[in-house]
GROMACS .gro file of C-alpha atoms in nm:
model
  390
    1MET     CA    1   0.325  -1.534  -0.806
    2THR     CA    2   0.176  -1.277  -1.013
    3ASP     CA    3  -0.090  -1.047  -0.846
    4ASP     CA    4  -0.452  -1.079  -0.906
    5LYS     CA    5  -0.600  -0.981  -0.579
    6GLY     CA    6  -0.521  -0.600  -0.599
    7TYR     CA    7  -0.426  -0.523  -0.249
    8GLN     CA    8  -0.193  -0.821  -0.203
    9PRO     CA    9   0.037  -1.056  -0.436
   10ALA     CA   10  -0.177  -1.333  -0.587
   11ALA     CA   11  -0.005  -1.574  -0.327
   12PRO     CA   12   0.113  -1.411  -0.014
   13ASP     CA   13   0.446  -1.534   0.140
   14PRO     CA   14   0.482  -1.563   0.517
   15SER     CA   15   0.276  -1.772   0.776
   16SER     CA   16   0.261  -1.424   0.929
   17PRO     CA   17   0.106  -1.175   0.691
   18GLY     CA   18   0.312  -0.902   0.861
   19ALA     CA   19   0.643  -1.107   0.858
   20ALA     CA   20   0.951  -0.924   0.723
   21GLY     CA   21   1.055  -1.020   0.372
   22GLY     CA   22   0.902  -1.059   0.040
   23CYS     CA   23   0.869  -1.299  -0.255
   24CYS     CA   24   1.175  -1.481  -0.313
   25ALA     CA   25   1.349  -1.538  -0.648
   26PRO     CA   26   1.286  -1.897  -0.714
   27PRO     CA   27   1.569  -2.149  -0.702
   28SER     CA   28   1.587  -2.184  -1.097
   29GLY     CA   29   1.730  -1.830  -1.092
   30ASN     CA   30   1.440  -1.736  -1.331
   31ALA     CA   31   1.255  -1.433  -1.244
   32SER     CA   32   1.009  -1.494  -0.993
   33PRO     CA   33   0.651  -1.524  -1.112
   34CYS     CA   34   0.518  -1.269  -0.874
   35CYS     CA   35   0.797  -1.027  -0.938
   36GLY     CA   36   0.940  -0.878  -1.248
   37GLY     CA   37   1.011  -0.533  -1.282
   38GLY     CA   38   1.359  -0.375  -1.227
   39SER     CA   39   1.397  -0.024  -1.377
   40PRO     CA   40   1.200   0.293  -1.243
   41SER     CA   41   0.881   0.356  -1.415
   42LYS     CA   42   0.826   0.660  -1.634
   43ASP     CA   43   0.595   0.943  -1.451
   44VAL     CA   44   0.374   0.969  -1.737
   45ILE     CA   45   0.042   0.869  -1.869
   46ARG     CA   46   0.050   0.655  -2.182
   47ASP     CA   47  -0.195   0.682  -2.459
   48GLU     CA   48  -0.248   0.300  -2.421
   49ASP     CA   49  -0.354   0.350  -2.072
   50ASN     CA   50  -0.747   0.340  -2.167
   51PHE     CA   51  -0.844   0.326  -1.826
   52VAL     CA   52  -0.793   0.692  -1.778
   53ASP     CA   53  -1.124   0.882  -1.825
   54GLY     CA   54  -1.066   1.223  -1.799
   55GLN     CA   55  -0.937   1.434  -1.496
   56VAL     CA   56  -1.037   1.579  -1.193
   57GLU     CA   57  -0.940   1.953  -1.072
   58THR     CA   58  -0.782   1.977  -0.737
   59PRO     CA   59  -0.574   2.238  -0.554
   60ALA     CA   60  -0.255   2.064  -0.660
   61GLY     CA   61  -0.358   2.048  -1.011
   62PRO     CA   62  -0.553   1.815  -1.240
   63VAL     CA   63  -0.551   1.445  -1.156
   64PRO     CA   64  -0.635   1.177  -1.373
   65ARG     CA   65  -1.004   1.006  -1.331
   66VAL     CA   66  -0.980   0.622  -1.386
   67HIS     CA   67  -1.292   0.408  -1.453
   68SER     CA   68  -1.348   0.062  -1.287
   69ARG     CA   69  -1.438  -0.123  -1.621
   70ILE     CA   70  -1.201  -0.407  -1.697
   71GLY     CA   71  -1.216  -0.450  -2.075
   72SER     CA   72  -1.109  -0.674  -2.343
   73ARG     CA   73  -0.745  -0.502  -2.356
   74ASP     CA   74  -0.721  -0.546  -1.984
   75LEU     CA   75  -0.801  -0.921  -2.020
   76LEU     CA   76  -0.559  -0.962  -2.309
   77GLY     CA   77  -0.295  -0.811  -2.116
   78ARG     CA   78  -0.352  -1.022  -1.786
   79TRP     CA   79  -0.353  -1.328  -2.021
   80ARG     CA   80  -0.023  -1.212  -2.170
   81VAL     CA   81   0.171  -1.165  -1.832
   82ARG     CA   82   0.047  -1.496  -1.713
   83TRP     CA   83   0.242  -1.658  -1.960
   84GLY     CA   84   0.525  -1.421  -1.920
   85ILE     CA   85   0.489  -1.185  -2.234
   86GLY     CA   86   0.588  -0.839  -2.160
   87ARG     CA   87   0.594  -0.900  -1.801
   88ASP     CA   88   0.839  -0.640  -1.686
   89GLY     CA   89   0.671  -0.363  -1.864
   90TYR     CA   90   0.305  -0.408  -1.721
   91ARG     CA   91   0.299  -0.135  -1.520
   92VAL     CA   92   0.118   0.182  -1.475
   93ALA     CA   93   0.260   0.549  -1.422
   94PRO     CA   94   0.320   0.624  -1.036
   95GLY     CA   95   0.118   0.899  -0.895
   96LEU     CA   96  -0.216   1.002  -0.784
   97TYR     CA   97  -0.556   0.881  -0.959
   98ALA     CA   98  -0.919   0.966  -0.897
   99LEU     CA   99  -1.181   0.666  -0.860
  100GLY     CA  100  -1.521   0.812  -0.898
  101ALA     CA  101  -1.560   1.161  -0.787
  102PRO     CA  102  -1.358   1.194  -0.481
  103ASP     CA  103  -1.347   1.506  -0.259
  104GLY     CA  104  -1.106   1.621   0.020
  105ASN     CA  105  -1.272   1.382   0.248
  106ALA     CA  106  -1.228   1.072   0.036
  107PRO     CA  107  -1.000   0.788   0.146
  108VAL     CA  108  -0.665   0.740  -0.009
  109LEU     CA  109  -0.590   0.386  -0.120
  110VAL     CA  110  -0.230   0.318  -0.184
  111THR     CA  111  -0.108   0.027  -0.402
  112ALA     CA  112   0.164  -0.080  -0.639
  113ASN     CA  113   0.210   0.011  -0.997
  114TYR     CA  114   0.200  -0.340  -1.130
  115LYS     CA  115  -0.102  -0.323  -1.362
  116LEU     CA  116  -0.266  -0.644  -1.246
  117THR     CA  117  -0.282  -0.498  -0.900
  118PHE     CA  118  -0.411  -0.168  -1.000
  119ASP     CA  119  -0.677  -0.313  -1.221
  120VAL     CA  120  -0.801  -0.502  -0.936
  121VAL     CA  121  -0.813  -0.204  -0.691
  122ARG     CA  122  -1.020  -0.004  -0.959
  123ARG     CA  123  -1.223  -0.293  -1.043
  124ASP     CA  124  -1.322  -0.380  -0.678
  125GLY     CA  125  -1.357   0.002  -0.606
  126THR     CA  126  -1.677   0.012  -0.826
  127GLY     CA  127  -1.901   0.251  -0.682
  128LEU     CA  128  -1.642   0.404  -0.469
  129ASP     CA  129  -1.518   0.768  -0.447
  130ALA     CA  130  -1.156   0.750  -0.361
  131TRP     CA  131  -0.796   0.845  -0.428
  132ILE     CA  132  -0.549   0.588  -0.565
  133LEU     CA  133  -0.216   0.661  -0.470
  134VAL     CA  134   0.014   0.445  -0.702
  135LEU     CA  135   0.390   0.403  -0.590
  136ASP     CA  136   0.650   0.314  -0.809
  137THR     CA  137   0.722  -0.032  -0.724
  138ARG     CA  138   0.875  -0.105  -1.082
  139GLY     CA  139   0.619  -0.330  -1.205
  140ILE     CA  140   0.621  -0.550  -0.897
  141ASN     CA  141   0.329  -0.646  -0.680
  142VAL     CA  142   0.266  -0.523  -0.334
  143TRP     CA  143   0.412  -0.808  -0.142
  144CYS     CA  144   0.701  -0.868  -0.327
  145ALA     CA  145   0.794  -0.492  -0.347
  146ALA     CA  146   0.752  -0.466   0.005
  147GLY     CA  147   1.014  -0.731   0.046
  148GLU     CA  148   1.246  -0.594  -0.201
  149GLY     CA  149   1.187  -0.224  -0.050
  150THR     CA  150   0.992  -0.059  -0.359
  151PHE     CA  151   0.685  -0.077  -0.168
  152GLY     CA  152   0.859   0.109   0.119
  153THR     CA  153   0.853   0.395   0.353
  154GLU     CA  154   1.076   0.627   0.138
  155GLU     CA  155   0.863   0.560  -0.155
  156VAL     CA  156   0.515   0.620   0.017
  157ILE     CA  157   0.668   0.974   0.166
  158ARG     CA  158   0.809   1.066  -0.183
  159ARG     CA  159   0.469   1.005  -0.349
  160VAL     CA  160   0.279   1.173  -0.112
  161THR     CA  161   0.500   1.477  -0.132
  162GLU     CA  162   0.523   1.483  -0.504
  163THR     CA  163   0.155   1.465  -0.552
  164ARG     CA  164   0.109   1.714  -0.291
  165LEU     CA  165  -0.155   1.495  -0.149
  166SER     CA  166  -0.192   1.742   0.174
  167GLU     CA  167  -0.354   1.985  -0.065
  168VAL     CA  168  -0.587   1.755  -0.227
  169VAL     CA  169  -0.718   1.584   0.104
  170SER     CA  170  -0.830   1.746   0.424
  171HIS     CA  171  -0.746   1.411   0.643
  172ARG     CA  172  -0.420   1.287   0.702
  173ARG     CA  173  -0.471   0.887   0.643
  174LEU     CA  174  -0.324   0.665   0.404
  175ILE     CA  175  -0.490   0.306   0.348
  176LEU     CA  176  -0.218   0.052   0.277
  177PRO     CA  177  -0.252  -0.334   0.178
  178GLN     CA  178  -0.196  -0.527   0.481
  179LEU     CA  179   0.064  -0.724   0.306
  180GLY     CA  180   0.265  -0.404   0.247
  181ALA     CA  181   0.352  -0.403   0.610
  182PRO     CA  182   0.688  -0.552   0.596
  183GLY     CA  183   0.817  -0.263   0.388
  184VAL     CA  184   0.665   0.037   0.556
  185ALA     CA  185   0.740   0.175   0.889
  186ALA     CA  186   0.432   0.386   0.990
  187HIS     CA  187   0.597   0.624   1.232
  188GLU     CA  188   0.860   0.705   0.991
  189VAL     CA  189   0.575   0.777   0.727
  190ARG     CA  190   0.414   1.021   0.962
  191LYS     CA  191   0.722   1.178   1.068
  192GLY     CA  192   0.821   1.208   0.677
  193CYS     CA  193   0.507   1.356   0.546
  194GLY     CA  194   0.254   1.401   0.801
  195PHE     CA  195   0.009   1.114   0.698
  196SER     CA  196  -0.087   0.816   0.937
  197VAL     CA  197  -0.087   0.450   0.814
  198VAL     CA  198  -0.385   0.246   0.821
  199TYR     CA  199  -0.367  -0.117   0.684
  200GLY     CA  200  -0.653  -0.251   0.486
  201PRO     CA  201  -0.772  -0.577   0.429
  202VAL     CA  202  -0.598  -0.881   0.259
  203ARG     CA  203  -0.810  -0.862  -0.078
  204ALA     CA  204  -0.929  -0.580  -0.271
  205ARG     CA  205  -1.296  -0.699  -0.263
  206ASP     CA  206  -1.320  -0.621   0.124
  207ILE     CA  207  -1.227  -0.247   0.081
  208ARG     CA  208  -1.604  -0.142   0.076
  209SER     CA  209  -1.679  -0.322   0.364
  210PHE     CA  210  -1.381  -0.215   0.554
  211LEU     CA  211  -1.451   0.143   0.475
  212GLU     CA  212  -1.830   0.110   0.566
  213VAL     CA  213  -1.728   0.015   0.928
  214GLY     CA  214  -1.489   0.272   0.991
  215MET     CA  215  -1.174   0.110   0.867
  216LYS     CA  216  -1.180  -0.188   1.084
  217ALA     CA  217  -1.084  -0.517   0.949
  218SER     CA  218  -1.266  -0.832   1.057
  219PRO     CA  219  -1.073  -1.162   1.127
  220ALA     CA  220  -1.194  -1.277   0.800
  221MET     CA  221  -1.037  -0.979   0.606
  222ARG     CA  222  -0.705  -1.041   0.770
  223ARG     CA  223  -0.721  -1.409   0.677
  224VAL     CA  224  -0.448  -1.517   0.426
  225VAL     CA  225  -0.563  -1.816   0.179
  226PHE     CA  226  -0.427  -2.007  -0.095
  227PRO     CA  227  -0.700  -2.163  -0.283
  228THR     CA  228  -0.675  -2.380  -0.569
  229MET     CA  229  -0.718  -2.107  -0.846
  230ASP     CA  230  -0.462  -1.857  -0.678
  231ARG     CA  231  -0.203  -2.176  -0.712
  232LEU     CA  232  -0.302  -2.261  -1.075
  233VAL     CA  233  -0.247  -1.885  -1.179
  234LEU     CA  234   0.101  -1.943  -1.110
  235THR     CA  235   0.180  -2.234  -1.326
  236PRO     CA  236   0.174  -2.082  -1.694
  237ILE     CA  237   0.476  -1.849  -1.623
  238GLU     CA  238   0.663  -2.132  -1.430
  239ILE     CA  239   0.607  -2.351  -1.760
  240THR     CA  240   0.728  -2.094  -1.991
  241GLY     CA  241   1.011  -1.993  -1.808
  242LEU     CA  242   1.139  -2.349  -1.806
  243LEU     CA  243   1.072  -2.387  -2.174
  244ARG     CA  244   1.402  -2.253  -2.296
  245PRO     CA  245   1.610  -2.450  -2.057
  246ALA     CA  246   1.397  -2.753  -2.127
  247GLY     CA  247   1.465  -2.735  -2.482
  248TRP     CA  248   1.860  -2.712  -2.441
  249VAL     CA  249   1.828  -3.021  -2.202
  250SER     CA  250   1.620  -3.229  -2.431
  251LEU     CA  251   1.846  -3.180  -2.719
  252GLY     CA  252   2.144  -3.305  -2.490
  253LEU     CA  253   1.926  -3.587  -2.400
  254PHE     CA  254   1.866  -3.695  -2.759
  255LEU     CA  255   2.236  -3.682  -2.811
  256LEU     CA  256   2.319  -3.891  -2.502
  257ALA     CA  257   2.052  -4.148  -2.597
  258GLY     CA  258   2.234  -4.259  -2.920
  259ILE     CA  259   2.559  -4.350  -2.708
  260GLY     CA  260   2.602  -4.726  -2.682
  261PRO     CA  261   2.821  -5.041  -2.753
  262GLY     CA  262   2.803  -4.918  -3.121
  263VAL     CA  263   2.944  -4.569  -3.016
  264PHE     CA  264   2.645  -4.396  -3.158
  265SER     CA  265   2.284  -4.490  -3.309
  266LEU     CA  266   2.032  -4.282  -3.449
  267GLY     CA  267   1.775  -4.529  -3.392
  268ALA     CA  268   1.854  -4.538  -3.018
  269ALA     CA  269   1.895  -4.159  -3.000
  270TRP     CA  270   1.544  -4.133  -3.136
  271GLU     CA  271   1.382  -4.414  -2.924
  272ARG     CA  272   1.560  -4.350  -2.577
  273GLY     CA  273   1.586  -3.968  -2.635
  274PHE     CA  274   1.204  -3.960  -2.700
  275ALA     CA  275   1.163  -4.148  -2.360
  276ALA     CA  276   1.373  -3.929  -2.169
  277VAL     CA  277   1.240  -3.612  -2.299
  278ALA     CA  278   0.869  -3.739  -2.210
  279ALA     CA  279   1.014  -3.790  -1.865
  280LEU     CA  280   1.150  -3.459  -1.841
  281ALA     CA  281   0.806  -3.307  -1.946
  282ALA     CA  282   0.613  -3.545  -1.709
  283GLY     CA  283   0.847  -3.396  -1.428
  284ILE     CA  284   0.808  -3.045  -1.519
  285LEU     CA  285   0.435  -3.101  -1.529
  286ALA     CA  286   0.420  -3.283  -1.204
  287GLY     CA  287   0.612  -2.998  -1.059
  288ALA     CA  288   0.411  -2.703  -1.197
  289VAL     CA  289   0.063  -2.839  -1.219
  290VAL     CA  290   0.011  -3.156  -1.006
  291THR     CA  291   0.188  -3.044  -0.714
  292PRO     CA  292  -0.024  -2.700  -0.673
  293VAL     CA  293  -0.338  -2.863  -0.763
  294LEU     CA  294  -0.270  -3.130  -0.470
  295LEU     CA  295  -0.085  -2.892  -0.240
  296PRO     CA  296  -0.309  -2.943   0.078
  297TRP     CA  297  -0.310  -3.317   0.063
  298LEU     CA  298   0.062  -3.387  -0.021
  299PRO     CA  299   0.245  -3.464   0.305
  300GLY     CA  300   0.546  -3.241   0.430
  301ARG     CA  301   0.579  -2.871   0.435
  302ALA     CA  302   0.870  -2.855   0.197
  303PHE     CA  303   0.767  -2.773  -0.169
  304SER     CA  304   1.078  -2.973  -0.272
  305VAL     CA  305   0.926  -3.296  -0.082
  306LYS     CA  306   0.576  -3.247  -0.208
  307GLY     CA  307   0.694  -3.230  -0.550
  308GLY     CA  308   0.928  -3.505  -0.517
  309LEU     CA  309   0.658  -3.710  -0.384
  310ALA     CA  310   0.405  -3.618  -0.664
  311GLY     CA  311   0.681  -3.690  -0.954
  312GLY     CA  312   0.790  -4.012  -0.793
  313VAL     CA  313   0.432  -4.145  -0.780
  314LEU     CA  314   0.351  -4.055  -1.126
  315ALA     CA  315   0.706  -4.191  -1.236
  316ALA     CA  316   0.616  -4.537  -1.052
  317CYS     CA  317   0.269  -4.543  -1.240
  318ALA     CA  318   0.468  -4.489  -1.570
  319VAL     CA  319   0.716  -4.772  -1.479
  320MET     CA  320   0.447  -5.012  -1.380
  321TRP     CA  321   0.275  -4.926  -1.700
  322ARG     CA  322   0.587  -4.983  -1.933
  323ARG     CA  323   0.735  -5.238  -1.717
  324GLY     CA  324   0.763  -5.492  -2.003
  325ALA     CA  325   0.922  -5.244  -2.212
  326LEU     CA  326   1.174  -5.086  -1.967
  327GLU     CA  327   1.486  -5.256  -1.849
  328ALA     CA  328   1.574  -5.222  -1.473
  329PRO     CA  329   1.836  -4.936  -1.517
  330ALA     CA  330   1.623  -4.725  -1.732
  331ALA     CA  331   1.318  -4.772  -1.521
  332LEU     CA  332   1.533  -4.681  -1.209
  333ALA     CA  333   1.662  -4.368  -1.419
  334LEU     CA  334   1.323  -4.265  -1.481
  335LEU     CA  335   1.192  -4.291  -1.129
  336LEU     CA  336   1.477  -4.095  -0.994
  337ALA     CA  337   1.472  -3.830  -1.290
  338MET     CA  338   1.124  -3.737  -1.274
  339THR     CA  339   1.151  -3.733  -0.873
  340ALA     CA  340   1.428  -3.471  -0.907
  341VAL     CA  341   1.260  -3.246  -1.184
  342SER     CA  342   0.914  -3.253  -1.019
  343SER     CA  343   1.080  -3.161  -0.680
  344PHE     CA  344   1.301  -2.884  -0.825
  345VAL     CA  345   1.015  -2.732  -1.042
  346ALA     CA  346   0.764  -2.736  -0.735
  347MET     CA  347   1.041  -2.580  -0.510
  348ASN     CA  348   0.994  -2.258  -0.740
  349PHE     CA  349   0.663  -2.217  -0.575
  350THR     CA  350   0.817  -2.208  -0.224
  351GLY     CA  351   0.887  -1.837  -0.223
  352ALA     CA  352   0.538  -1.743  -0.364
  353THR     CA  353   0.310  -1.891  -0.096
  354PRO     CA  354   0.193  -1.829   0.247
  355PHE     CA  355   0.360  -2.142   0.370
  356THR     CA  356   0.732  -2.036   0.397
  357SER     CA  357   0.934  -1.714   0.507
  358PRO     CA  358   1.231  -1.610   0.314
  359SER     CA  359   1.461  -1.781   0.553
  360GLY     CA  360   1.283  -2.083   0.522
  361VAL     CA  361   1.311  -2.068   0.140
  362GLU     CA  362   1.690  -2.027   0.166
  363LYS     CA  363   1.713  -2.322   0.406
  364GLU     CA  364   1.528  -2.553   0.188
  365MET     CA  365   1.717  -2.461  -0.101
  366ARG     CA  366   2.031  -2.537   0.080
  367ARG     CA  367   1.891  -2.914   0.181
  368ALA     CA  368   1.722  -2.993  -0.129
  369LEU     CA  369   1.936  -2.905  -0.428
  370PRO     CA  370   2.219  -3.129  -0.344
  371ILE     CA  371   1.963  -3.411  -0.331
  372GLN     CA  372   1.802  -3.328  -0.634
  373ALA     CA  373   2.151  -3.259  -0.826
  374GLY     CA  374   2.270  -3.621  -0.682
  375LEU     CA  375   1.937  -3.776  -0.800
  376THR     CA  376   1.966  -3.621  -1.158
  377ALA     CA  377   2.328  -3.738  -1.173
  378LEU     CA  378   2.252  -4.079  -1.064
  379ALA     CA  379   1.954  -4.115  -1.320
  380GLY     CA  380   2.208  -3.995  -1.590
  381LEU     CA  381   2.452  -4.254  -1.514
  382LEU     CA  382   2.197  -4.520  -1.505
  383TRP     CA  383   2.056  -4.406  -1.835
  384VAL     CA  384   2.358  -4.378  -2.026
  385GLY     CA  385   2.505  -4.672  -1.885
  386GLY     CA  386   2.218  -4.902  -1.940
  387PRO     CA  387   2.285  -5.020  -2.303
  388PHE     CA  388   2.643  -5.115  -2.194
  389ILE     CA  389   2.529  -5.357  -1.878
  390ARG     CA  390   2.262  -5.532  -2.097
   0.00000   0.00000   0.00000
């Protein structure tokens, strides 16, 4: 789940926006699409940070001023991290920034130092005079960082103290992203640094309206949605994360495809191996693309079930299309394998959606992984053994 909504992750987690938790590592063990990061961020402004446009003098010293323009370099950076390129380093230096020409009465917006998050806050803050307090979430978006503890009470207190924010503003209010609530204890923040916490809207585009009505969020501002585009932006990094393991699996499939009554056949390895790799690719696409697109219409709550259904239906269509060329063992192997692969890949989305809590993710994994492994093993036996039972 990469974060492109600024004040929240692109795909928020729990059905209750304030539920404890955060984004969960996917079952495959790969870095979660919405997470990344890991090491502390360097507290410096880099030369390549082209969003900095001068500075604002304050009683606590100069504060970097940022502009709200999203340029070609920002768009290129967004495209790169969507495909998993340089994801862990796509962050800004934590600290205090000025947007527009803020004074001592200007609001303080707190966010994460994942650059996609930061970019949307400054973009949707066009025309505002505000301070942006960036926490060191180690390059992780707000919601995921709240679950991991990097967008947390101690970090809020630390940044308020280190930036000498009490000398910069006359009020004592921090506007935090709504989905950062799981990681922040408001009463501890007040106790630790003297600032009270106000939770803003779910999406950065509502910040202006939220401020105009006296920092009161309407029901629409609190509502968490997960539309098609938000789901689709997660698919590139899912696919790229599977390329390396899929490559090794494909090599193994080509080798196993040549096994038969004549010990090993290069012709069979190519013909049957190509079919097996095509089934693997189709299963990945079914889980990473088809399932997210059809998510609201696929029955069931568990993503493993939704993915299994999508993969199974596509496999059944493929079997019917190739019914004259496929023998029974190969057809059944194709059906089982695509179902298992699609189910497994779709399950990676479970921790990056508003449908399942972290405990729900763990529960689903415990139930689904043995079934997926069993289907895969059975498909392998049918596929390898098929030539021997002709």
